[in-house]
JSON list of C-alpha atoms in Angstrom, two decimals:
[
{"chain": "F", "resi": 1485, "resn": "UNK", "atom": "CA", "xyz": [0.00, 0.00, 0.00]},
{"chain": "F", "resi": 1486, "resn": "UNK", "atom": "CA", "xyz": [1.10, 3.20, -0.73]},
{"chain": "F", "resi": 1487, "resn": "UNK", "atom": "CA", "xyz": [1.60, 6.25, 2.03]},
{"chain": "F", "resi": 1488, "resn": "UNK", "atom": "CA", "xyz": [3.29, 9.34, 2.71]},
{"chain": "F", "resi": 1489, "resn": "UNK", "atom": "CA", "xyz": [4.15, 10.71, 6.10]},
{"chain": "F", "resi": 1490, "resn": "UNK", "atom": "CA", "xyz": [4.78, 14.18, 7.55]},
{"chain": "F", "resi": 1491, "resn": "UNK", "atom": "CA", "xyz": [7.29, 14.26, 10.35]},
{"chain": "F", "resi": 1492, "resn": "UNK", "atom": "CA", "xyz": [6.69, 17.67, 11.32]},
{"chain": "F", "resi": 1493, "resn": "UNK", "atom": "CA", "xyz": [3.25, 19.15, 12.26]},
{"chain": "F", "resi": 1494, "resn": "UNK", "atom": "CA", "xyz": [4.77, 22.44, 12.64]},
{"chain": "F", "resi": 1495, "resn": "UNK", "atom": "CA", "xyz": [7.78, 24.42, 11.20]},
{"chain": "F", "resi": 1496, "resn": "UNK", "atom": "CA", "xyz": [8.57, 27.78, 11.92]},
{"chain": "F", "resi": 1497, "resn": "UNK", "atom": "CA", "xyz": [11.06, 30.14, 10.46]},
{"chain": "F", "resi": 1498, "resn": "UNK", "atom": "CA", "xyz": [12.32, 33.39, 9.65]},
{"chain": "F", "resi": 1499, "resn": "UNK", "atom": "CA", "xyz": [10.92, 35.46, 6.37]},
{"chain": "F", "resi": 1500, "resn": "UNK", "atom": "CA", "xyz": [14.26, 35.77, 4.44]},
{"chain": "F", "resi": 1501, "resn": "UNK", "atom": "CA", "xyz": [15.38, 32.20, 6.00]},
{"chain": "F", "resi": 1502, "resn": "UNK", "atom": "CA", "xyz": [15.21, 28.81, 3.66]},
{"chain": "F", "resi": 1503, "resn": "UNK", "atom": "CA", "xyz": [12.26, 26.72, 4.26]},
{"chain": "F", "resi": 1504, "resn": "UNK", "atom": "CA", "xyz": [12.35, 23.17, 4.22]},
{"chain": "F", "resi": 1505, "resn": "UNK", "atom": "CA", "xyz": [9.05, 21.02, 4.35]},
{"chain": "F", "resi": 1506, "resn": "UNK", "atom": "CA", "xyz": [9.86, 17.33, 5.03]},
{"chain": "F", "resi": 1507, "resn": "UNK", "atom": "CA", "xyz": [7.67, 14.38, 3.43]},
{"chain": "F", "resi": 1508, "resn": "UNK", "atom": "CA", "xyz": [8.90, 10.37, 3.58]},
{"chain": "F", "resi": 1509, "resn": "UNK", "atom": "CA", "xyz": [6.74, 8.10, 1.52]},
{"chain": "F", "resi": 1510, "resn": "UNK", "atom": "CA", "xyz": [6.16, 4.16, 1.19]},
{"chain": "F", "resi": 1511, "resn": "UNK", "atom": "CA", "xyz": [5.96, 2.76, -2.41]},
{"chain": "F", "resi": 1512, "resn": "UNK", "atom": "CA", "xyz": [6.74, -0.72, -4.22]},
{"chain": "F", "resi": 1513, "resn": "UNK", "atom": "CA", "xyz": [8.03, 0.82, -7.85]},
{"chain": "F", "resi": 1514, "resn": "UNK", "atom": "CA", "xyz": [8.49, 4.09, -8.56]},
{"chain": "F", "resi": 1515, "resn": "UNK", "atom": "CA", "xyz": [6.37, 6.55, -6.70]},
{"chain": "F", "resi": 1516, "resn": "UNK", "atom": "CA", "xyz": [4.64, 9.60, -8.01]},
{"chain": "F", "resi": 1517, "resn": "UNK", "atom": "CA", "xyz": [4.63, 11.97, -5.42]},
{"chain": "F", "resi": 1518, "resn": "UNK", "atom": "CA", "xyz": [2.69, 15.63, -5.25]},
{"chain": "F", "resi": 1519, "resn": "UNK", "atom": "CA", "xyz": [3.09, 18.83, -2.96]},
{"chain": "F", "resi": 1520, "resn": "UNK", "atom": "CA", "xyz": [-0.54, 20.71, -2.02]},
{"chain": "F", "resi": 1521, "resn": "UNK", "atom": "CA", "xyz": [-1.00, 23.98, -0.22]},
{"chain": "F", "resi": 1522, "resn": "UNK", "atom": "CA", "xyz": [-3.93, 24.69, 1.76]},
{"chain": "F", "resi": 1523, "resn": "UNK", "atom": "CA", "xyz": [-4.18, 28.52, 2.50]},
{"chain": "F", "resi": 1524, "resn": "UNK", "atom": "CA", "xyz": [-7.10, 30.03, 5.45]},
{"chain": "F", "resi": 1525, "resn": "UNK", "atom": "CA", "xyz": [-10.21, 29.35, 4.17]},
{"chain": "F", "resi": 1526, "resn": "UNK", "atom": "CA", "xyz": [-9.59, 28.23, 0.75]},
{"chain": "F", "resi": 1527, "resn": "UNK", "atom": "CA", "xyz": [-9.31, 24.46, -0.89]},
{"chain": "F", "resi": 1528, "resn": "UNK", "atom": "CA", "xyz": [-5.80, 22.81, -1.69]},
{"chain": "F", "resi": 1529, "resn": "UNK", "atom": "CA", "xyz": [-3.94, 23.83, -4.61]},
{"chain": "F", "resi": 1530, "resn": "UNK", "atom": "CA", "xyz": [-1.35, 22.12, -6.90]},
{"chain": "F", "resi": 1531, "resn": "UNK", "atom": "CA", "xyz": [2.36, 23.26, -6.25]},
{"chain": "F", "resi": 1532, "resn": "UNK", "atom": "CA", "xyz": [4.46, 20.17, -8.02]},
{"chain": "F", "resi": 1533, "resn": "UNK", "atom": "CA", "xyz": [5.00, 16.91, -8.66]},
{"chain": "F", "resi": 1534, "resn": "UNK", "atom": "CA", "xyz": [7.32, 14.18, -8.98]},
{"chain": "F", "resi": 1535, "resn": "UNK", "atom": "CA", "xyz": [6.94, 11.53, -11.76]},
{"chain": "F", "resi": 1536, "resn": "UNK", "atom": "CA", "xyz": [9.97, 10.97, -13.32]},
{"chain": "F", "resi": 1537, "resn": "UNK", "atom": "CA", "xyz": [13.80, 11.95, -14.49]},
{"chain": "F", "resi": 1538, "resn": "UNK", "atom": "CA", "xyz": [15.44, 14.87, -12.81]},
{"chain": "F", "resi": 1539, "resn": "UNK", "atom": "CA", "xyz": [14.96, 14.47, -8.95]},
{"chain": "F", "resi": 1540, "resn": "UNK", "atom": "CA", "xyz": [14.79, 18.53, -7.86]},
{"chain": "F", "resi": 1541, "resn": "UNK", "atom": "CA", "xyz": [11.34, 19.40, -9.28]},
{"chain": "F", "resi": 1542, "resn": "UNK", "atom": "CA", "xyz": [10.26, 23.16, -9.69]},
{"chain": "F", "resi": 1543, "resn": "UNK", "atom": "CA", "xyz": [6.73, 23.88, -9.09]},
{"chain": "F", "resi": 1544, "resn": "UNK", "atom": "CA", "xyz": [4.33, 27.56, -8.53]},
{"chain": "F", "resi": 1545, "resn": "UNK", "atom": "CA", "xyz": [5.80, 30.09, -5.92]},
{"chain": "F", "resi": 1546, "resn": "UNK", "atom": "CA", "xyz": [9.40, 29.19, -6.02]},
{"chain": "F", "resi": 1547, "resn": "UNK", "atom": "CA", "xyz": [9.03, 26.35, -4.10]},
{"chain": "F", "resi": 1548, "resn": "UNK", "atom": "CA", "xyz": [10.77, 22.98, -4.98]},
{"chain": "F", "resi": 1549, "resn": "UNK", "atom": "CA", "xyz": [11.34, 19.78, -3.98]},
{"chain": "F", "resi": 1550, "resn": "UNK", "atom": "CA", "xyz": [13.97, 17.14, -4.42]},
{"chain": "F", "resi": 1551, "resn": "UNK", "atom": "CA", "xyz": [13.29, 13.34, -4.82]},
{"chain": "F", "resi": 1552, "resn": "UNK", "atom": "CA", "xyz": [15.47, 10.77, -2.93]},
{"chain": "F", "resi": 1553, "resn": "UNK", "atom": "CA", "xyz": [15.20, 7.14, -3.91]},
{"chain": "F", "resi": 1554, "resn": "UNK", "atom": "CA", "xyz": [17.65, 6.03, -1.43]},
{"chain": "F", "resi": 1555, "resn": "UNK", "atom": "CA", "xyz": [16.07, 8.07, 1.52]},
{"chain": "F", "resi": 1556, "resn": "UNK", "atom": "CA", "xyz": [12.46, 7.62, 0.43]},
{"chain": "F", "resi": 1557, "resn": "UNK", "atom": "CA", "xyz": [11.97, 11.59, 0.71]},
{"chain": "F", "resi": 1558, "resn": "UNK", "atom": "CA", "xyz": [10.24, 14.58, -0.85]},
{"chain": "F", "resi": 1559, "resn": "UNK", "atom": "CA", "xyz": [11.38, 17.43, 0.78]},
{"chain": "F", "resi": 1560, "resn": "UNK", "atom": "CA", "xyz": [9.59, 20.70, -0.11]},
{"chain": "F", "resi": 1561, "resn": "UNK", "atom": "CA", "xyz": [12.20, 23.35, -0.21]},
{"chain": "F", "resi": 1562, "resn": "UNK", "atom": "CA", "xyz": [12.08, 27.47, -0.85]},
{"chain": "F", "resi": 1563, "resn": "UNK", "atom": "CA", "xyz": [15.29, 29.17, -0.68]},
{"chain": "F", "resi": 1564, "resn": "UNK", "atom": "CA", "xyz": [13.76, 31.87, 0.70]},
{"chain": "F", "resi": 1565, "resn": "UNK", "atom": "CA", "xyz": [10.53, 32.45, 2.99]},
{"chain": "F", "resi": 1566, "resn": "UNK", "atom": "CA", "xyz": [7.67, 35.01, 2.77]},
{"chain": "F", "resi": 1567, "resn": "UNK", "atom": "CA", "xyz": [5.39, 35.90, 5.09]},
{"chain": "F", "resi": 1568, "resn": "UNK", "atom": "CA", "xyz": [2.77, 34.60, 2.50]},
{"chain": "F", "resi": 1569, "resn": "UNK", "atom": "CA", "xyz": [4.35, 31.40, 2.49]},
{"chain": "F", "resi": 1570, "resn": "UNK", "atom": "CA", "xyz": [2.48, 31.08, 5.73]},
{"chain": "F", "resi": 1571, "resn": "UNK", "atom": "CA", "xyz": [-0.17, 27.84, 4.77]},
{"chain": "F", "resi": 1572, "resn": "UNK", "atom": "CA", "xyz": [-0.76, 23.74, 5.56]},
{"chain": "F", "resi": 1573, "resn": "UNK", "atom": "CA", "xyz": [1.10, 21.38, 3.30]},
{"chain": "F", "resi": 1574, "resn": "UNK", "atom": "CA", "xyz": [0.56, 18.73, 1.99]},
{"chain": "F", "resi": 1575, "resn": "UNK", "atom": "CA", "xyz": [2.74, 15.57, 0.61]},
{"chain": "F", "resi": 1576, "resn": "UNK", "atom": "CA", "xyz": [0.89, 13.11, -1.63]},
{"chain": "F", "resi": 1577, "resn": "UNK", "atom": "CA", "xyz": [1.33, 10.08, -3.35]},
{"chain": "F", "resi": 1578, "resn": "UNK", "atom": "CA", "xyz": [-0.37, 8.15, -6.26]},
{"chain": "F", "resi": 1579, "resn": "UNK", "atom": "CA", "xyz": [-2.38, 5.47, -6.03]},
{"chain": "F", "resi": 1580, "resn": "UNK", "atom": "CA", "xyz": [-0.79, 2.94, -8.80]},
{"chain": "F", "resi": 1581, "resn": "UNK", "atom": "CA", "xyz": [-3.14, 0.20, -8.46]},
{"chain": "F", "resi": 1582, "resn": "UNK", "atom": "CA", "xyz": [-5.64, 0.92, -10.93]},
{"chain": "F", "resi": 1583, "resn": "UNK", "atom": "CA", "xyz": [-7.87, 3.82, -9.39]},
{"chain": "F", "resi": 1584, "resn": "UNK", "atom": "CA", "xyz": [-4.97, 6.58, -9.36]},
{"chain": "F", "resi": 1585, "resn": "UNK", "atom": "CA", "xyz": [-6.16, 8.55, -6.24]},
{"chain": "F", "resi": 1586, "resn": "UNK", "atom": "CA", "xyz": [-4.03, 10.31, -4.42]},
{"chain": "F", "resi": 1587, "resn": "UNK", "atom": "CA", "xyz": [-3.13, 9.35, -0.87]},
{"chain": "F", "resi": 1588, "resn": "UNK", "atom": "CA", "xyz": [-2.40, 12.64, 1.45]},
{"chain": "F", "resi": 1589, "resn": "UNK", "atom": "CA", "xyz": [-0.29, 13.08, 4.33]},
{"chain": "F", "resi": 1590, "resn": "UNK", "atom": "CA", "xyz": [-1.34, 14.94, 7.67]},
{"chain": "F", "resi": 1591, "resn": "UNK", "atom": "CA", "xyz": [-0.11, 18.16, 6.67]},
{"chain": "F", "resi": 1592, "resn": "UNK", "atom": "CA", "xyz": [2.69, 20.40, 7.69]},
{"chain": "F", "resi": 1593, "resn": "UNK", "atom": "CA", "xyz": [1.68, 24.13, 9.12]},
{"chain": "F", "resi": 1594, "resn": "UNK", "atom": "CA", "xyz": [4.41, 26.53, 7.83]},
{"chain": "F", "resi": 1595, "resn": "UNK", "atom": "CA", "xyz": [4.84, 29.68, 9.68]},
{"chain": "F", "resi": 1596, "resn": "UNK", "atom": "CA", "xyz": [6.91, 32.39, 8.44]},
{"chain": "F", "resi": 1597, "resn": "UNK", "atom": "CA", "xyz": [7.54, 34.92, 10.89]},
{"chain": "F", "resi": 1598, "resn": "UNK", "atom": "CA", "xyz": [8.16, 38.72, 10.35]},
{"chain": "H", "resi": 558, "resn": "UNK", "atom": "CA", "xyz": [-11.13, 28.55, -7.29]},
{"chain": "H", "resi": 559, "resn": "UNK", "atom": "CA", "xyz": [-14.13, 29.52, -8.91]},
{"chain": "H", "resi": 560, "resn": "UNK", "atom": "CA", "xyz": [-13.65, 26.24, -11.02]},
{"chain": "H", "resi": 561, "resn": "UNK", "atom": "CA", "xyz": [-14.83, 23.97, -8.59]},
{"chain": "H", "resi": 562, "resn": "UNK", "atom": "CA", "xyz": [-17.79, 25.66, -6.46]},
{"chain": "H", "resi": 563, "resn": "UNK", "atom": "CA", "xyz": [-19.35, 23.91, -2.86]},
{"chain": "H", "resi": 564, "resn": "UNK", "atom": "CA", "xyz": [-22.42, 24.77, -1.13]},
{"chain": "H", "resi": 565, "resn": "UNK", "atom": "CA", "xyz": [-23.18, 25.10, 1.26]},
{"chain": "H", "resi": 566, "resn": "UNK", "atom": "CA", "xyz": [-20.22, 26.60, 2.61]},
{"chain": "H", "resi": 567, "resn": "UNK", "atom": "CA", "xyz": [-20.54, 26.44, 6.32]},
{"chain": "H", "resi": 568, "resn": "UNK", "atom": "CA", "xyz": [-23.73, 23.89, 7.50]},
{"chain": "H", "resi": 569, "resn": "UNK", "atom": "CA", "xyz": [-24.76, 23.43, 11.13]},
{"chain": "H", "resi": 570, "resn": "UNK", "atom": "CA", "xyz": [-26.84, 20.96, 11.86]},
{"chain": "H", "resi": 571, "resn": "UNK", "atom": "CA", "xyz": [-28.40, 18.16, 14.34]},
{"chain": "H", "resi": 572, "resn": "UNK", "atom": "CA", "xyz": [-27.64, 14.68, 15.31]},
{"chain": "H", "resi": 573, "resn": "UNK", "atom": "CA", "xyz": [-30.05, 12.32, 12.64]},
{"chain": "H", "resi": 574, "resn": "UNK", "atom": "CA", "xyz": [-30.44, 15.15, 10.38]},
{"chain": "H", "resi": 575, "resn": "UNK", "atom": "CA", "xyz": [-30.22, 14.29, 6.35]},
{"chain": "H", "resi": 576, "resn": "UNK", "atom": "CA", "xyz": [-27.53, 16.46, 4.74]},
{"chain": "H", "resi": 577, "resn": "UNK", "atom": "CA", "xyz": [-26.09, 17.03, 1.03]},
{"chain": "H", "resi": 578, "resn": "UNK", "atom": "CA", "xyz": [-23.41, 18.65, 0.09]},
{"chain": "H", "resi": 579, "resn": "UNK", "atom": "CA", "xyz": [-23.25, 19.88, -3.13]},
{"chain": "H", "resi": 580, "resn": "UNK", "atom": "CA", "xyz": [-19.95, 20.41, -6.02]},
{"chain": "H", "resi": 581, "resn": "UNK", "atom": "CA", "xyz": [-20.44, 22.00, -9.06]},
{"chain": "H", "resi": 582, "resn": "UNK", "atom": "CA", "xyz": [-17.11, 22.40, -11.58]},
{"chain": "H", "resi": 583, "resn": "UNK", "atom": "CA", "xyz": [-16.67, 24.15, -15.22]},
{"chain": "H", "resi": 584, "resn": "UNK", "atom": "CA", "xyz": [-13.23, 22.70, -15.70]},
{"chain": "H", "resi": 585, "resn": "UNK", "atom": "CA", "xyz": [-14.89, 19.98, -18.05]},
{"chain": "H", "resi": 586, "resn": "UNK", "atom": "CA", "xyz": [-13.03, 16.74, -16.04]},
{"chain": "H", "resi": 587, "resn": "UNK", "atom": "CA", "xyz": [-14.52, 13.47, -15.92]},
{"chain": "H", "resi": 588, "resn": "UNK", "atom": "CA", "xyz": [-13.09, 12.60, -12.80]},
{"chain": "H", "resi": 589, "resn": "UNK", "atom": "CA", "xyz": [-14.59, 13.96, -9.36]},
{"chain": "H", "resi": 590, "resn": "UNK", "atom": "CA", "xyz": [-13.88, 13.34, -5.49]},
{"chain": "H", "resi": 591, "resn": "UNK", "atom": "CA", "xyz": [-15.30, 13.94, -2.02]},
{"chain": "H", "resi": 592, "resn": "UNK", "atom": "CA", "xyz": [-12.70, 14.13, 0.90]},
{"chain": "H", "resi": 593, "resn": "UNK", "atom": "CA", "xyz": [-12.83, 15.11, 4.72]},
{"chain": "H", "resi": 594, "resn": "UNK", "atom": "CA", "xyz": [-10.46, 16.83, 6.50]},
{"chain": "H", "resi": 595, "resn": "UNK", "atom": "CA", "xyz": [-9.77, 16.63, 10.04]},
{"chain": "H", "resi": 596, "resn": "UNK", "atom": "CA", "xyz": [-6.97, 17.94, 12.12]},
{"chain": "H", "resi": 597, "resn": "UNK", "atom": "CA", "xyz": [-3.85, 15.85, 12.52]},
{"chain": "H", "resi": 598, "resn": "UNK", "atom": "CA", "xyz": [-5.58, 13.10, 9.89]},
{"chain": "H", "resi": 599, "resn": "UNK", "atom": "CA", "xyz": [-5.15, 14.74, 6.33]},
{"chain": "H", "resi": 600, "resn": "UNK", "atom": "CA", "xyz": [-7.41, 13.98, 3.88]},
{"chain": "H", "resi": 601, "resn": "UNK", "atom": "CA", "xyz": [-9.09, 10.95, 3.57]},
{"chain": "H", "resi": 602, "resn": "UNK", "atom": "CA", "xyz": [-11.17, 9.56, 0.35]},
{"chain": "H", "resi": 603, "resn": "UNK", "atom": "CA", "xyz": [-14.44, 9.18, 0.74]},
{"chain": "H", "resi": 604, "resn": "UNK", "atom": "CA", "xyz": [-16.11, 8.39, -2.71]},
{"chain": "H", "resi": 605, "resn": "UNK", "atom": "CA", "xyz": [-14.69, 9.60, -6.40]},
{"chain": "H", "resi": 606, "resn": "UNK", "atom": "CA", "xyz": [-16.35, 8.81, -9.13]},
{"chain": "H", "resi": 607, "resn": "UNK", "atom": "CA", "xyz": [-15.01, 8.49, -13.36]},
{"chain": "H", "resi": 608, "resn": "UNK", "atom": "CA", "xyz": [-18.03, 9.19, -14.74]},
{"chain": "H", "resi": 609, "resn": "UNK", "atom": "CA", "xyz": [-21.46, 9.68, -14.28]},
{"chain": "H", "resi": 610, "resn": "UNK", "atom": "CA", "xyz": [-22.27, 6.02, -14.57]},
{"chain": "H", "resi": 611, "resn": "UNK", "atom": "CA", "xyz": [-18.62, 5.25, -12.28]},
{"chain": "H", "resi": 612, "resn": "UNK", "atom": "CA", "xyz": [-18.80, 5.47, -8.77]},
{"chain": "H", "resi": 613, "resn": "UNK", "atom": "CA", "xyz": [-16.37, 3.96, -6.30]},
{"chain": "H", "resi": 614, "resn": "UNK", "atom": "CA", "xyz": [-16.21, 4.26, -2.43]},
{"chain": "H", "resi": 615, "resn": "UNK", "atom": "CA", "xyz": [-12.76, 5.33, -0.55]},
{"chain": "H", "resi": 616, "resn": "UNK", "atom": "CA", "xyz": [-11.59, 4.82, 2.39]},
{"chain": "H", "resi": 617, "resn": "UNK", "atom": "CA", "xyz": [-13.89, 6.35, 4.61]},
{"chain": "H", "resi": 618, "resn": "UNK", "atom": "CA", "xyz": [-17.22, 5.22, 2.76]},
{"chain": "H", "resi": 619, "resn": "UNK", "atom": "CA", "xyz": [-19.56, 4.19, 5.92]},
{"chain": "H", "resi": 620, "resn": "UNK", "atom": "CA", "xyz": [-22.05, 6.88, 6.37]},
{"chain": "H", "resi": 621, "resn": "UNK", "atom": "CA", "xyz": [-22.06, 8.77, 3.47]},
{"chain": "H", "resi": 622, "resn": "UNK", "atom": "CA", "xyz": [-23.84, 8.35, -0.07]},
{"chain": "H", "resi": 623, "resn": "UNK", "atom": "CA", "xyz": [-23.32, 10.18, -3.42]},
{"chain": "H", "resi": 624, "resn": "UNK", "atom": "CA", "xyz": [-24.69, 10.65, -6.46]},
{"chain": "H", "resi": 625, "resn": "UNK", "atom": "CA", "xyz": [-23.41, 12.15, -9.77]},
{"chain": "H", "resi": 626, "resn": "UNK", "atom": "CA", "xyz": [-25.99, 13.75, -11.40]},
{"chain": "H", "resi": 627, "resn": "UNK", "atom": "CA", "xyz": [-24.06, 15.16, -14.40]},
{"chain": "H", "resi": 628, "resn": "UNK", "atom": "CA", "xyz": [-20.57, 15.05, -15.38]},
{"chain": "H", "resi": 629, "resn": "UNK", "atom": "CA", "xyz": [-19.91, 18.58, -13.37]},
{"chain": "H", "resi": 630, "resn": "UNK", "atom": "CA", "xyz": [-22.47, 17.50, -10.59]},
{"chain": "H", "resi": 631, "resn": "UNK", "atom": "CA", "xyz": [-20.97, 15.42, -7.54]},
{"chain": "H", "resi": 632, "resn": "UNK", "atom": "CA", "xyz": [-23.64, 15.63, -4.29]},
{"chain": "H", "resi": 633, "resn": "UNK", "atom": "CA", "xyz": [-22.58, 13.89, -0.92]},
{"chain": "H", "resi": 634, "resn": "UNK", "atom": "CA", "xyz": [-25.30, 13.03, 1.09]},
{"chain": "H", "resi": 635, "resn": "UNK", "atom": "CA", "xyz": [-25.19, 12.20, 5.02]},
{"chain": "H", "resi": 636, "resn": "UNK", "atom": "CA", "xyz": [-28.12, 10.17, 5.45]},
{"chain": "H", "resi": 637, "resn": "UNK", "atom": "CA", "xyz": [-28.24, 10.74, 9.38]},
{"chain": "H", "resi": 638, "resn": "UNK", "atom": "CA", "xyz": [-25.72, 12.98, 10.31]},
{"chain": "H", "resi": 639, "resn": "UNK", "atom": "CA", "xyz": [-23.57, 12.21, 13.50]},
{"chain": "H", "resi": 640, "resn": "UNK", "atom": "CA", "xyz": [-21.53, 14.32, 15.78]},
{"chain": "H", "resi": 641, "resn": "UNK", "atom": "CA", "xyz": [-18.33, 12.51, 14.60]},
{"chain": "H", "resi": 642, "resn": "UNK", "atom": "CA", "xyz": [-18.53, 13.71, 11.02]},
{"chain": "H", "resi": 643, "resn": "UNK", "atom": "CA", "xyz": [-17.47, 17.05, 11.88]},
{"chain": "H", "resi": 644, "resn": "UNK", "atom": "CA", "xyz": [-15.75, 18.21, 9.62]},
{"chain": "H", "resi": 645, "resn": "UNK", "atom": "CA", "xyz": [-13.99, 20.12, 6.72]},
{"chain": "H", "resi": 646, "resn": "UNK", "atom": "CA", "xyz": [-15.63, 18.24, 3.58]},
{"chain": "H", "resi": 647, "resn": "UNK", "atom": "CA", "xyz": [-13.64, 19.25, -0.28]},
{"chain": "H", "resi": 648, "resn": "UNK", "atom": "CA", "xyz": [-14.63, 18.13, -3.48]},
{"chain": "H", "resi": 649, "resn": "UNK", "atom": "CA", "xyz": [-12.31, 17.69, -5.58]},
{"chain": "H", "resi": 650, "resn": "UNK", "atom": "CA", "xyz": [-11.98, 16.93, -9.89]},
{"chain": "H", "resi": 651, "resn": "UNK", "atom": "CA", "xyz": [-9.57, 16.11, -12.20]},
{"chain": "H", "resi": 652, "resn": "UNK", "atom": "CA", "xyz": [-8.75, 15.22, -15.55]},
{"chain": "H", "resi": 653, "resn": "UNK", "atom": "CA", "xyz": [-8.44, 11.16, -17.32]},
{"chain": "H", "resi": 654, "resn": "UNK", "atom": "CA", "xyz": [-5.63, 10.16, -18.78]},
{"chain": "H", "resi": 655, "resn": "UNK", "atom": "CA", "xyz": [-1.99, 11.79, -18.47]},
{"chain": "H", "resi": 656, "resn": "UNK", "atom": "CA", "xyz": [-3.88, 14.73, -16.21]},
{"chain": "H", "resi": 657, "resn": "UNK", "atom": "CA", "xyz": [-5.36, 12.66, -13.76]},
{"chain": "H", "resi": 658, "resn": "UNK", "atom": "CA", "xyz": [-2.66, 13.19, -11.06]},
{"chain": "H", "resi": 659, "resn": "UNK", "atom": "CA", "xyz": [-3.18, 16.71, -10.78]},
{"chain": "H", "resi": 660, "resn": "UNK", "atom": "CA", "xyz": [-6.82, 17.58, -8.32]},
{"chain": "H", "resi": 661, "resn": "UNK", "atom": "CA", "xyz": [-8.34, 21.04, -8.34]},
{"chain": "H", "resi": 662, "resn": "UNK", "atom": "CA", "xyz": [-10.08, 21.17, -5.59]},
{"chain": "H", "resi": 663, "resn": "UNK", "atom": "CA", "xyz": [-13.19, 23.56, -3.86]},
{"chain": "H", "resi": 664, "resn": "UNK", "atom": "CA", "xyz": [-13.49, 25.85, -1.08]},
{"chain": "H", "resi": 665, "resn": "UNK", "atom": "CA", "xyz": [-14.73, 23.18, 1.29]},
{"chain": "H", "resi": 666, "resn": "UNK", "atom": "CA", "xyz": [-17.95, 22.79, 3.01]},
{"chain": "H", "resi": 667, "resn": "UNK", "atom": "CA", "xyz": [-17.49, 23.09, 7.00]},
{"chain": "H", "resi": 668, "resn": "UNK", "atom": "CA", "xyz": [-19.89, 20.78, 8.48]},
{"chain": "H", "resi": 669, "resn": "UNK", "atom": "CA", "xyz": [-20.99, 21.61, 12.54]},
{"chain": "H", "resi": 670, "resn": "UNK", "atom": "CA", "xyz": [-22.82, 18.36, 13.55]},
{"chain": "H", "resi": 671, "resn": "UNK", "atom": "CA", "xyz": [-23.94, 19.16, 17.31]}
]
């Protein structure tokens, strides 16, 4: 069965400071893994995905994330943080048995502080 | 995203009560979904359906109904609403084929059952 898990609840850090969003997943084969944001009062929205070749993805924002076979991450990254960064994330992975659905993790609350 | 449209948006309402919710979407995708949030749980699946005549219960099924009255009309229905459904409820659509990774999802429906 796939799954994807979210270490951190919470992450804090400095506007101006990198960000770094951590996600770990579970996959036989090769996963397809997603990155969501969830701002205040509004539905989730598509940042990037990983489905294959070069393992640092770019997605909306300026956020990124790099794929690690070895390490079975997906670390969301940002080099640097705005106060509007501020959200819920969420990892994802594919379903790849037939149905394709997408299987979330619990979500990571970014602050960016002033 | 005006796309993908829920109403109501906030709902409260009594133990044994019948409730729908109710997604409407203009992006033209066969594909559409009904998740609930909670805190510290994600998103979980609750039925997605591939077509009007396709529907398919997730992972959190018991409960709920749905039915898809068109292709861009996905209802969820709580039959007899209990306390521990609760929740933040999204509706969510995508396209088939090489788009179906990518969800666009609604405002969500908050759902008070007392």
């Amino acid at each position: 069965a796939q799954s994807v898990a979210q270490p951190e609840d919470q992450v804090n850090v400095a506007e101006g400071n990198p960000l770094t969003v951590k996600c770990t997943y579970s996959v036989s084969g090769n996963p397809y893994l997603f990155w969501y944001v969830q701002y205040p009062n509004r539905g989730l929205q598509f940042l990037l995905k990983y489905i294959t070749g070069d393992n640092l993805v770019k997605g909306s924002y300026g956020f990124e994330a790099e794929f690690n076979k070895s390490q079975t991450s997906f670390h969301l990254k940002k080099p640097s943080a705005l106060v509007s960064d501020s959200a819920l994330y969420f990892c994802a992975v594919r379903d790849k048995t037939g149905a394709n659905n997408l299987f979330f993790g619990t979500g990571t609350r970014l602050t960016v502080i002033p | 995203d005006a796309d993908v449209t829920q109403t109501p948006r906030n709902r409260i309402t009594k133990t044994g009560k019948r409730i729908m919710l109710e997604c409407s979407q203009t992006k033209g995708h066969d594909r559409m979904y009904w998740y609930r949030q909670d805190p510290g749980l994600g998103l979980r699946l609750i039925y997605y359906s591939f077509d009007v005549k396709d529907i398919n219960k997730g992972e959190i099924s018991d409960g709920y109904s749905v039915s898809r009255q068109a292709q861009a009309k996905f209802s969820l229905s709580l039959e007899s609403a209990i306390p521990n459904q609760t929740a933040l409820y999204f509706c969510a659509t995508s396209a088939t084929g090489a788009g179906t990774d990518t969800q666009y999802f609604g405002p969500g429906t908050r759902l008070t059952v007392l």
